[in-house]
XYZ file of C-alpha atoms in Angstrom:
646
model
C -78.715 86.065 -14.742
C -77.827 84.545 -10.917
C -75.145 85.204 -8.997
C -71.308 84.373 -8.432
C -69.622 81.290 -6.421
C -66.997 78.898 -7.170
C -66.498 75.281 -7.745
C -64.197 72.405 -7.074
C -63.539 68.621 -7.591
C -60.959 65.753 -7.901
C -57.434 65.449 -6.366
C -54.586 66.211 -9.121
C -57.212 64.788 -11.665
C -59.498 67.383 -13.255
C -62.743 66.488 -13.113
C -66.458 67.812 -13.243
C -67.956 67.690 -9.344
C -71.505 66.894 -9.796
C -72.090 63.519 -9.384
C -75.890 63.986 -10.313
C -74.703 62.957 -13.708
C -74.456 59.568 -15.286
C -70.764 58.160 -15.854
C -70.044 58.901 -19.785
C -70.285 55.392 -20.224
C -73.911 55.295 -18.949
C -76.594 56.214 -21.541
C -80.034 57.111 -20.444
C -80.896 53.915 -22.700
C -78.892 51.705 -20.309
C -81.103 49.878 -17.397
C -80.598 51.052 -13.925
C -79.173 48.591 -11.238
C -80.678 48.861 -8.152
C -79.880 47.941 -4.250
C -83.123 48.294 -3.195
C -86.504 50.539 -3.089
C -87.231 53.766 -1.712
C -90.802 53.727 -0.562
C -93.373 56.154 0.868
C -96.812 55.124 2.982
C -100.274 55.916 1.934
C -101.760 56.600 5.422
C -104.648 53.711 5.231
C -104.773 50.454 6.930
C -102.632 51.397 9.316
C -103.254 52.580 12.845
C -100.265 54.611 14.185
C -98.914 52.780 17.605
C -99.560 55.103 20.447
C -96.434 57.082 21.043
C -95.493 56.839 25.003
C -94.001 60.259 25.422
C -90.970 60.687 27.580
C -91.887 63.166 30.427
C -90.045 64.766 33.091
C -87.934 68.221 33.017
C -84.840 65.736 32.352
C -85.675 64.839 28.672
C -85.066 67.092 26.172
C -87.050 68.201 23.438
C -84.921 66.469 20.779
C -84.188 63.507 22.879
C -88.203 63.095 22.827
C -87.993 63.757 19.272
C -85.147 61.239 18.498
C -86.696 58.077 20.616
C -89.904 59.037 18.688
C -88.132 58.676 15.362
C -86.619 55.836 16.615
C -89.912 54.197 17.693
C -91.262 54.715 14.479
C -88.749 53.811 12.175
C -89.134 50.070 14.147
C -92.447 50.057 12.985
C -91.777 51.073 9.665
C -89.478 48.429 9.225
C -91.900 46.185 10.402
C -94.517 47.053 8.245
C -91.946 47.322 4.876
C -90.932 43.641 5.683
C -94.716 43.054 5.591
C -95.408 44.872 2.388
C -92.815 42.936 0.461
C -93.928 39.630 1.915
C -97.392 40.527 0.396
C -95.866 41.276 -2.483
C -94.291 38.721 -3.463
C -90.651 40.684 -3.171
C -87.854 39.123 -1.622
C -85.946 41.238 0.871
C -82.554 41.238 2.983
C -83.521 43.594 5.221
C -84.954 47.288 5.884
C -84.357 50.823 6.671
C -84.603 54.368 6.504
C -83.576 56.694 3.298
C -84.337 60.046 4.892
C -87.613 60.418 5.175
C -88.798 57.446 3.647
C -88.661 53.810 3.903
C -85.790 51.184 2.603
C -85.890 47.924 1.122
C -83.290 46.195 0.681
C -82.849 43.414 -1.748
C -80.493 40.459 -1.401
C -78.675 41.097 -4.004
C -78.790 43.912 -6.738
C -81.472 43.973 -9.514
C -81.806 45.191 -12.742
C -84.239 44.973 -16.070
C -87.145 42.393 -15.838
C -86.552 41.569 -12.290
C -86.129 45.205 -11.352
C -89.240 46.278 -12.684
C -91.246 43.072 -11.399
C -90.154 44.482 -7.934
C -91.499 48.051 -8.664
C -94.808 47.046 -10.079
C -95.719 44.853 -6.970
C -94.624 47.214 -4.736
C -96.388 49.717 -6.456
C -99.662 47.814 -6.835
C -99.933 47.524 -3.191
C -102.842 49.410 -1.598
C -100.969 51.005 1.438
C -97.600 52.544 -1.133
C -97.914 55.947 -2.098
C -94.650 55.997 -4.656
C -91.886 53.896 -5.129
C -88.097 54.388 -6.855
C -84.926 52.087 -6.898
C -82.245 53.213 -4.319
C -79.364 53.295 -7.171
C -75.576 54.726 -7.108
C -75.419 58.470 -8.008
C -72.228 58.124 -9.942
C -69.049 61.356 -9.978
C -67.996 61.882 -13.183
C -64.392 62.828 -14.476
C -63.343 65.026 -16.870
C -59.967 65.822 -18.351
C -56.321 65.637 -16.803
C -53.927 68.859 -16.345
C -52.859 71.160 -13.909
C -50.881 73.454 -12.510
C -49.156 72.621 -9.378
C -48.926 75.943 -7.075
C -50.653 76.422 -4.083
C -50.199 80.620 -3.249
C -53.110 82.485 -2.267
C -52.515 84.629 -5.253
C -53.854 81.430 -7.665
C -56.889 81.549 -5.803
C -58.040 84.024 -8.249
C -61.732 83.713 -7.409
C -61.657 84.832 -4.034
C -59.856 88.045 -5.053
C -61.512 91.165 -6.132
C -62.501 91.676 -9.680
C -60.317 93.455 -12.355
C -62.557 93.875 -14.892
C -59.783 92.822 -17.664
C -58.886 89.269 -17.140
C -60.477 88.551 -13.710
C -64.534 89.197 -14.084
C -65.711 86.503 -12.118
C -63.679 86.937 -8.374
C -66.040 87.108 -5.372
C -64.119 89.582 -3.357
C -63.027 88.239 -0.101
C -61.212 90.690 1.473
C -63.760 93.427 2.063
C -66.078 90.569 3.309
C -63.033 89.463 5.900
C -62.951 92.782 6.942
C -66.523 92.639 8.548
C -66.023 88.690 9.374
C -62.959 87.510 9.532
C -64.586 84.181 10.657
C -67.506 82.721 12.041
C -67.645 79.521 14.118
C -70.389 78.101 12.069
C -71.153 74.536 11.727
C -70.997 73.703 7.763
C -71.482 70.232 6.634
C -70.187 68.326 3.773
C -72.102 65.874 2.865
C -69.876 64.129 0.933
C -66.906 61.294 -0.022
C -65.280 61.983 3.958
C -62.271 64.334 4.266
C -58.638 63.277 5.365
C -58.546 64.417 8.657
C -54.710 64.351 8.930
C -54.290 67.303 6.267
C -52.254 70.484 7.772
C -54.710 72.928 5.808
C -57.712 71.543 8.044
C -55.773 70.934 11.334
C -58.634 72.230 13.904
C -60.980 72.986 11.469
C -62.946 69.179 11.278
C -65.779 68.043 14.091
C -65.705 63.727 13.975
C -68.302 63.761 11.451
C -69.860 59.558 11.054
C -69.622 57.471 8.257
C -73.270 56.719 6.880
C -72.182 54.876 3.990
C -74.246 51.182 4.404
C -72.938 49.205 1.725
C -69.492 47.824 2.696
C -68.595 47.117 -1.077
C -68.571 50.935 -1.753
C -67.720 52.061 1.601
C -63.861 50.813 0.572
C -63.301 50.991 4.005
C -63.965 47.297 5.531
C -67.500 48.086 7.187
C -70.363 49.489 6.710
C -72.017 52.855 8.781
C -69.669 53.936 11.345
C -67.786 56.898 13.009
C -64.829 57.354 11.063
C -65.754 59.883 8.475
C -62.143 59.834 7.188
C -62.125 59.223 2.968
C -60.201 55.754 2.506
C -60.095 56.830 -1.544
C -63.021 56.053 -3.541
C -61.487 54.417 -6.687
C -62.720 51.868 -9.097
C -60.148 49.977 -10.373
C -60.297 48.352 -14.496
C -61.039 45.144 -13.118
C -64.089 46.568 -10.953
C -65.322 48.275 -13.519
C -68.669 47.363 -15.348
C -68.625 44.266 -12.830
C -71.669 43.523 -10.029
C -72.912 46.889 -8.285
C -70.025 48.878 -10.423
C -71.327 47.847 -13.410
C -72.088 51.422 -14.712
C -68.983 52.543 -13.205
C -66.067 53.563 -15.272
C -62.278 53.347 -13.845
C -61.589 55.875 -12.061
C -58.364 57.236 -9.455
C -59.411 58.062 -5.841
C -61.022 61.714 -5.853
C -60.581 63.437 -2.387
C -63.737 65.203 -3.168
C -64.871 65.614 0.126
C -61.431 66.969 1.469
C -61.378 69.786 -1.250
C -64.205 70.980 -0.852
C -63.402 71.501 3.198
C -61.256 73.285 1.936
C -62.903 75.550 -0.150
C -64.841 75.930 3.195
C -62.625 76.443 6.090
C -58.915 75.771 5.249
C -56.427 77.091 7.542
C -55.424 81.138 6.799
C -52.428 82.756 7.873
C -50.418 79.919 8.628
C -47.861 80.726 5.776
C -48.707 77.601 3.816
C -51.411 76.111 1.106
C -54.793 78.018 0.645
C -57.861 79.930 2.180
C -61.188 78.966 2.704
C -63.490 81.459 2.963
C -64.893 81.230 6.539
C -61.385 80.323 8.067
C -63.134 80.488 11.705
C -66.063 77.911 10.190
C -65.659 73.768 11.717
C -66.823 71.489 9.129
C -68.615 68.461 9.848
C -68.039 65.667 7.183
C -71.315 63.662 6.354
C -69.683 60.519 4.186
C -72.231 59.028 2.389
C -70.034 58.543 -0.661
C -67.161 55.871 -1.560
C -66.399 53.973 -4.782
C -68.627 54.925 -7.909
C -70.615 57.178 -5.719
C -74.052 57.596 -3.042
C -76.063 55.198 -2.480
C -79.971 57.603 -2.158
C -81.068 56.436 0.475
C -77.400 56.831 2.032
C -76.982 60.591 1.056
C -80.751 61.303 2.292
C -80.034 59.789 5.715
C -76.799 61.841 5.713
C -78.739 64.884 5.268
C -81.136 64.211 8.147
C -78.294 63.641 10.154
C -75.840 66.408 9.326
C -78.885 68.725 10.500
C -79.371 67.288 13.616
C -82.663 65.406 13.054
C -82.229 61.645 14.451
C -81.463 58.438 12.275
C -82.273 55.146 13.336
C -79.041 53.151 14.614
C -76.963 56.031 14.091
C -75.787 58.065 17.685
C -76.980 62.108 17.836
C -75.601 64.538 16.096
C -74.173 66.653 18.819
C -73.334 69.181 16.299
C -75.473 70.261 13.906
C -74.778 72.134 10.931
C -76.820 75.462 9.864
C -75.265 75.183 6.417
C -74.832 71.860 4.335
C -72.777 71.695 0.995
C -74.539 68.746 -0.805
C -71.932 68.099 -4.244
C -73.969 65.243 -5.259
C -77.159 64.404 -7.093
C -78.362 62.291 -9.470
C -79.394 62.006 -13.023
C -83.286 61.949 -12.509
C -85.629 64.388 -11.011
C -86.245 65.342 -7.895
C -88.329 62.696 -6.279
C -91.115 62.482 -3.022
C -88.008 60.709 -0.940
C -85.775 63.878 -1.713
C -88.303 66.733 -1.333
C -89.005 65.161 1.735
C -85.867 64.768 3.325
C -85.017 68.356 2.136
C -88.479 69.646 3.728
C -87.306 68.266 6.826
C -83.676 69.084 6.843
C -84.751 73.176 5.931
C -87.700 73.173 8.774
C -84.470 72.336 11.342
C -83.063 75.354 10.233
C -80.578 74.191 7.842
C -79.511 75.570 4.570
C -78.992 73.011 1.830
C -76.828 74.353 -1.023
C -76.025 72.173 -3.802
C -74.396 71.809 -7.185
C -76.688 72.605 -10.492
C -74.651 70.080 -12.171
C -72.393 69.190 -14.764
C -75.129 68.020 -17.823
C -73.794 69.810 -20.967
C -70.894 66.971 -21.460
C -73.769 64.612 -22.038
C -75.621 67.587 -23.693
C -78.555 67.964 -21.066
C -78.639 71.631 -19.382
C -81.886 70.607 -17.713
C -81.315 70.107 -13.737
C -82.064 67.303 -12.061
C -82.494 66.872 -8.200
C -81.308 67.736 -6.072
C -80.638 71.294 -7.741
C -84.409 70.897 -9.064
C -86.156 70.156 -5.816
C -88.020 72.848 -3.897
C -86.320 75.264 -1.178
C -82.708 74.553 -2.017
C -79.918 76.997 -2.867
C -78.444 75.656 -6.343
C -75.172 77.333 -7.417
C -74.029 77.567 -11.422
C -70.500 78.190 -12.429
C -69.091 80.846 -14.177
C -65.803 81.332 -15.890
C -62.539 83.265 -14.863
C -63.759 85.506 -17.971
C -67.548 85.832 -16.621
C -68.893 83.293 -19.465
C -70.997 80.691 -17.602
C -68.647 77.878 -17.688
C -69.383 75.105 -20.976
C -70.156 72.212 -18.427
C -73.063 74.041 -15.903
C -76.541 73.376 -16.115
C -78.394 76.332 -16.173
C -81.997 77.894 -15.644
C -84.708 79.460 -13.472
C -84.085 77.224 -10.472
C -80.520 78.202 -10.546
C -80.149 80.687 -7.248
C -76.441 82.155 -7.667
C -73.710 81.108 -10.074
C -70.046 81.175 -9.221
C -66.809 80.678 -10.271
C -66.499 76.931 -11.097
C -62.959 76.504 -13.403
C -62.780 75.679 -16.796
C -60.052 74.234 -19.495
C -61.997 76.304 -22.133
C -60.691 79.457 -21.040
C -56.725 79.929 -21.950
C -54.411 79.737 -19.615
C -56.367 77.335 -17.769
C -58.115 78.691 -14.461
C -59.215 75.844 -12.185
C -59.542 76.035 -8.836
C -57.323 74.876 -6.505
C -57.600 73.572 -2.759
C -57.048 70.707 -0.243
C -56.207 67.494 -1.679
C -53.932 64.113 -1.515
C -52.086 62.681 -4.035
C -53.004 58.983 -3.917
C -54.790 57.561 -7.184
C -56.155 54.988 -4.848
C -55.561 54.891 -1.109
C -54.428 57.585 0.711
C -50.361 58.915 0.015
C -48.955 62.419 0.530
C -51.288 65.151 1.583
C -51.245 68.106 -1.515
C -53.275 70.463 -3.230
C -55.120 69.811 -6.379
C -56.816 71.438 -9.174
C -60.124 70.637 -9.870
C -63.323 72.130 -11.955
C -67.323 71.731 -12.092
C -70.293 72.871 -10.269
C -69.458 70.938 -7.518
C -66.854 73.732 -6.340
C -69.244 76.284 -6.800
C -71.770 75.209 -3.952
C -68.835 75.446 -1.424
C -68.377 78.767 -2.112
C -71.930 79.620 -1.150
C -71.898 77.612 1.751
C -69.009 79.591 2.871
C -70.354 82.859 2.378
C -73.884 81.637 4.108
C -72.225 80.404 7.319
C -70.176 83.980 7.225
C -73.649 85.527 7.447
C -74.972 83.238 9.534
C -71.317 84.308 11.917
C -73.487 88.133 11.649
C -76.795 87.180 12.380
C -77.586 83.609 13.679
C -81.367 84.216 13.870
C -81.222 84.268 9.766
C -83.567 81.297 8.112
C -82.298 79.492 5.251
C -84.506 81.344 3.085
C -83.921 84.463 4.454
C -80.111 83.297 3.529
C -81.244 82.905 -0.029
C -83.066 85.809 -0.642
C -80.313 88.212 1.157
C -77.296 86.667 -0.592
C -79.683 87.459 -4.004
C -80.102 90.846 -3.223
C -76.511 90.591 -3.214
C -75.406 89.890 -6.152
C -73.613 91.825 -8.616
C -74.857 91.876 -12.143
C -73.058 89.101 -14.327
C -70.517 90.318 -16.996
C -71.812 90.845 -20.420
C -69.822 90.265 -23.475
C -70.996 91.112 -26.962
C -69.011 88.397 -28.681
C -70.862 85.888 -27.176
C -74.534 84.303 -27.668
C -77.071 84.589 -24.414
C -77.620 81.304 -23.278
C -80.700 79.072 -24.289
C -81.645 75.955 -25.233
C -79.517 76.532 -28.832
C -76.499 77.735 -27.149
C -76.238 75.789 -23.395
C -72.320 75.906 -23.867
C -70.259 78.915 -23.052
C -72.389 81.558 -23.162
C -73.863 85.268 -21.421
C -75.891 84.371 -18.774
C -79.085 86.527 -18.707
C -82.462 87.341 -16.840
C -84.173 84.670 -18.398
C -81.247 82.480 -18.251
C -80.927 82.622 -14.294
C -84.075 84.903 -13.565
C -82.074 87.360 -11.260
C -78.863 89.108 -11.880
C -75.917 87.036 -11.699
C -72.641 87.130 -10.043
C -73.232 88.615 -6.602
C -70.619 90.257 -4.126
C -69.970 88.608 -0.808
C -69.092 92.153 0.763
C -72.108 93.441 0.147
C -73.846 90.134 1.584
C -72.211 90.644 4.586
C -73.843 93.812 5.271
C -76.719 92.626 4.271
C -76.808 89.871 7.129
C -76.509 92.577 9.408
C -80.187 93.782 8.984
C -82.568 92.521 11.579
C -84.499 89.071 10.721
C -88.277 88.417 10.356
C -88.937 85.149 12.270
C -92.674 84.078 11.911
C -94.088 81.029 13.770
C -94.450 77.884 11.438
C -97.716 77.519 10.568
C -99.678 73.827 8.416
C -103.105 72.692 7.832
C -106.312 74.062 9.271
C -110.102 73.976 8.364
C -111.794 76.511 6.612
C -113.065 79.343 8.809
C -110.467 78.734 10.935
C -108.421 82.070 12.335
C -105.009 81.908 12.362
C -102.417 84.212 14.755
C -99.606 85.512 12.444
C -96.897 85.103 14.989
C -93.642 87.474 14.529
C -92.528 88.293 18.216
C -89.583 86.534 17.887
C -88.119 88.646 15.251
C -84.819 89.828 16.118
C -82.392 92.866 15.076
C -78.820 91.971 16.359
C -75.622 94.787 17.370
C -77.360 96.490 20.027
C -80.208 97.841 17.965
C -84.153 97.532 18.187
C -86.939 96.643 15.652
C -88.910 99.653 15.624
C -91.730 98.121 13.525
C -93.217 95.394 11.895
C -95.837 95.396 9.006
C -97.819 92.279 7.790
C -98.758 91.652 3.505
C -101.053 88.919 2.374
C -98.449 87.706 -0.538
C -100.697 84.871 -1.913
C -104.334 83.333 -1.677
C -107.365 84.504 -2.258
C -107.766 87.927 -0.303
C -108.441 88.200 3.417
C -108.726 90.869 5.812
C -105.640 91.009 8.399
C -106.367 91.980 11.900
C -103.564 94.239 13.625
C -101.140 94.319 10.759
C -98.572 96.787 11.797
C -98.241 94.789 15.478
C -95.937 91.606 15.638
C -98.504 89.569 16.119
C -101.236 89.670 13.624
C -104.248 87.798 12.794
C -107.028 86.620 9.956
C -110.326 84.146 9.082
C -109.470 81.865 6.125
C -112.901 81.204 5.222
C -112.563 79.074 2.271
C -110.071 76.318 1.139
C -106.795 77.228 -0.604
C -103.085 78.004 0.255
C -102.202 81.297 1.619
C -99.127 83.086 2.237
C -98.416 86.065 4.478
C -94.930 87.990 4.647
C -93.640 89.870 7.802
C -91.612 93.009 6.898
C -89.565 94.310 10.060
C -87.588 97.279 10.426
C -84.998 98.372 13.057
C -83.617 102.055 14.747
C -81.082 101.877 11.641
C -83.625 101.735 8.838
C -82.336 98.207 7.649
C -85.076 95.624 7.130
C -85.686 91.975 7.235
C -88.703 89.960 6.036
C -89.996 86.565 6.211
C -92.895 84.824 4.772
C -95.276 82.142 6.004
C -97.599 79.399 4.301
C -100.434 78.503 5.775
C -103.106 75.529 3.563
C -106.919 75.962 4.357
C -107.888 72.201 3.850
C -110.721 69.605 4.977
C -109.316 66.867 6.914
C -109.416 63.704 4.594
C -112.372 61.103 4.884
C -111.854 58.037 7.087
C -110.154 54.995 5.384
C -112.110 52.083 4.019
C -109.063 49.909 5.016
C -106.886 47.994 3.076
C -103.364 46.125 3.621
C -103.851 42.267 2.644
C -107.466 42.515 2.777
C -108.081 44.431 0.445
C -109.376 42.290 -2.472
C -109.491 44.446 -5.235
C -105.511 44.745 -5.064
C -104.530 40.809 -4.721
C -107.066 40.182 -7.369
C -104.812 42.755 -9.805
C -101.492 41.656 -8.562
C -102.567 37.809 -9.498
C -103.612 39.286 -12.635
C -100.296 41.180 -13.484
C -98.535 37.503 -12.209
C -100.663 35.470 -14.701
C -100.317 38.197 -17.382
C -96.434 37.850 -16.733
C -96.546 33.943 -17.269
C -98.382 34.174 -20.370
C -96.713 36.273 -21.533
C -93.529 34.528 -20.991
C -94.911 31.071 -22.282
C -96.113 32.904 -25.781
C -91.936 34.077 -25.722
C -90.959 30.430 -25.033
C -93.602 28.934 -27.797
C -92.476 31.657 -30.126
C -88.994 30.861 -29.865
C -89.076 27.293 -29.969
C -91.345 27.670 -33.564
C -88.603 30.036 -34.842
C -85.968 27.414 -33.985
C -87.708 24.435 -35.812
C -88.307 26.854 -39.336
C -84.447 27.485 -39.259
């Protein structure tokens, strides 16, 4: 089974909050539309341009690190607007998505002309991958709601009854320890509507990273007004130009609920909680009408972490905890993996939605709840029956409450919200359900842990709020969830892997152990010794880590030098990966541990070259162009001798 959260999504309109999911009007059989291409490098034919550093005590580390970046992505550009010109692809421009490289077309593609695009791209010697930058679409579900805003509604915050109630987190034993924790969270997200009484004081100024001015809604394109201008797409928009899988929809406020659900004002005798009430929240918009743009939601997650985009200021504040709501209906790709990679080295948790498939009938998760080192949350219901819409399976880390209409009377979830169906009117609180709300409420338990013990690594936040959880209610009525019943069903070991339903309380206490921090480790040769580096472990409230013990925990074996010191050592004498975990325990008895990864590797042989000299490459791509044209003519000739026999 996994472990208990919550979810959230639209304004007074119920809807599902993954947008990794295809509108219900998109089929998997319809073609995709595209903006542009997402690309990555092969690292041949290319010499790096020397990288001046900036010296002097007056430059910061990260201001080195974000005129490098900048340096670089010039270059990139450069040599993207070089790539399509030798292949044949017209471009408007270029850019970043993340960690990878943007092209963007002049005006959207689809079909034939889409997939002409790819193929040259991806015939070229110096591309690794290629994949379209498309829309990740939100998806709506059914109206209906109730319209109260007490505390006492916010049923899965409150402690569980074990009658009606099996699914509520438990908040006010976890308050007790915490009652907040200035803790930067992000949402990257739709923007939030700053001028709501719920998040008075509770919002940094964010930016606006959305690029396309179209679905930005707003009159521009990136900016730094992160404020939501309402995101819907109106009947006549609908299946038209870049909104042509895009149904009509009413303005959704996601981003401003799930704030909310974050950080919302306590105590001030009106509206709802959040559950880190002391937590600022830094909106990320990368969203506006019919959803993200990739290669806008991957920038915003370099960004909300700190780590420099080009043409975009600093990030003054970055977040240790980002709520990511959106995904897409495809798997995790090289541009999110590395983005993520990135984000997590910072420092940054990334906890996302598993999604909403089952409406379309797919429980299978797709990125970014399928990509490596991210939290994914599930949703359960009010009754502890994982909730009919939530993907489900081994990646799943924690499931929480997430809503439902399938449980009577209806329990959604209720937070921050405005009630305009298209731009911005009165500011309210809505009622909302999907896995989209239940990602906020790990985020919010995270950065309460994080409020205990700062020195805590995202995975270290992953693997404590785990040992967390509580296991998942179990009803004998119903079937254990599988691939024959995905709908609402018991959630199991091999349904989640771990126990589900976890207890923030008991998190909290958890955070309070002392945290293995091990020195970042990459490549090296075979034969090479290695330090395993622990000294700056830390144990926090006045106490002391008495001792720290070193495990190989993958690879073929080795022989560790000085393993009960905090700094260890060991000869990797022949290629493979390796991983070593740091167990360290302080005067209390509590313990923290941390693991490392270390790949024994021979550097790569010198490049034979490539770019447009490279023969062997222009002689395919002519051949894939005069294939085309044949191919084309026999369609022509075909049609033309089917036209004269009628």
């Amino acid at each position: 089974m996994r472990r208990l959260l919550s979810t959230c999504l639209l304004g007074f309109v119920v809807q599902l909050g993954m947008t990794t999911l295809p509108v219900a009007a998109r089929s998997a059989q319809e073609p995709v539309m595209a903006t542009g291409l997402i690309l990555g490098f092969k690292d041949i034919g290319e010499e790096s341009t020397p990288r001046h550093a900036d010296r002097g005590p007056w430059v910061s580390d990260r201001e080195r690190a974000r005129k490098a970046w900048e340096r670089a992505a010039r270059r990139d550009r450069e040599r993207v607007a070089r790539l399509a010109k030798e292949s044949g692809v017209d471009l408007a421009g270029t850019g970043e998505a993340g960690n990878a490289h943007l092209l963007r077309f002049d005006r959207p593609l689809k079909g034939q002309a889409l997939d002409r695009a790819l193929r040259r791209l991806r015939l070229h010697p110096e591309v690794a991958w290629v994949e379209p930058d498309v829309l990740v679409p939100r998806q709506q579900l059914a109206q209906g709601a109730p319209d109260d805003t007490l505390y006492g509604l916010q049923w899965h915050l409150l402690p569980p009854d074990n009658i009606t109630n099996l699914s509520g987190l438990n908040l006010p034993p976890a308050w007790a320890i915490r009652n907040g924790s200035p803790v930067v969270v992000a949402v990257v997200d739709s923007g939030v509507r700053f001028d709501h009484p719920d998040l008075a004081g509770r919002l940094l100024p964010g930016y606006d990273l959305v690029s396309e001015v179209a679905i930005a809604n707003d009159g521009g394109g990136r900016d730094a007004d992160a404020s939501d201008p309402g995101d819907w797409v109106s009947a006549g928009e609908a299946g038209q130009g870049v909104f042509q899988f895009c149904n009509a929809v009413p303005s959704a406020w996601h981003g401003t609920f799930i704030a909310g659900q974050i950080a919302a004002a306590s105590n001030n005798a009106a509206g709802v909680v959040g559950l880190n009430w002391g937590a600022s929240v830094l909106p990320v918009r990368v969203s506006g009408k019919c959803g993200a743009l990739v290669s806008d939601l991957l920038d915003g997650l370099r960004w909300a972490a700190g780590l420099p985009v080009a043409g975009v200021p600093a990030n003054s504040t970055p977040a240790k905890v980002i709520n990511l709501s959106f995904g897409g209906d495809a798997p995790c790709s090289q541009a999110y993996q590395d983005t993520i990679d990135a984000v997590t080295a910072e420092g940054a948790l990334v906890v996302v939605a598993a999604g909403n498939g089952l409406p379309q009938g797919n429980p299978a998760l797709t990125r970014p709840a399928d990509c490596g080192r991210v939290m994914a949350v599930g949703a359960v219901r009010k009754d502890g029956a994982k909730a009919s819409y939530s993907n489900f399976g081994s990646q799943v880390a924690l499931v929480a409450p997430g809503g439902s209409t399938d449980f009577s009377p209806n329990n959604f979830l209720v937070s921050t919200d405005n009630s305009g169906s298209t731009i911005p009117a009165g500011n309210s609180y809505g009622y909302k359900q999907g896995t989209s709300f239940s990602a906020p409420q790990a985020a919010g338990v995270a950065s309460l842990m994080l409020g205990i013990n700062p020195a805590l690594n995202p995975a270290q936040l992953i693997e404590r709020m785990k040992t967390g959880a509580r296991a998942h209610a179990f009803d004998g009525g119903r079937s254990t969830c599988s691939a024959t019943h995905p709908g609402i069903c018991n959630c199991t070991t091999s349904t989640w892997a771990l126990p589900a339903c976890w207890m923030p309380s008991a998190r909290l206490h958890l955070a309070a152990g002392p945290a293995a921090v091990i020195v970042a480790l990459g490549t090296v040769e075979p034969g090479s010794m290695i330090s395993l580096d622990g000294r700056q472990s830390v144990a926090i409230g006045g106490s002391t880590i008495v001792s720290h013990q070193w495990q190989q925990a993958g690879g073929s074996p080795v022989a560790l030098a000085n393993a009960s010191t905090s700094l260890a050592g060991t000869t990797l004498a022949t290629e493979g990966t390796y991983a070593f975990r740091l167990t360290v325990v302080d005067d209390l008895g509590r313990t923290g541990t941390d693991t490392v990864q270390v790949i024994a590797a021979m550097p790569p042989p010198p490049s034979g070259g490539g770019g447009s000299s490279s023969l062997f490459w222009g002689l395919t791509l002519w051949a894939w162009v005069l294939g085309v044209i044949v191919s084309q003519r026999r369609a022509v000739s075909a049609g033309r001798s089917s036209g004269r026999s009628a």
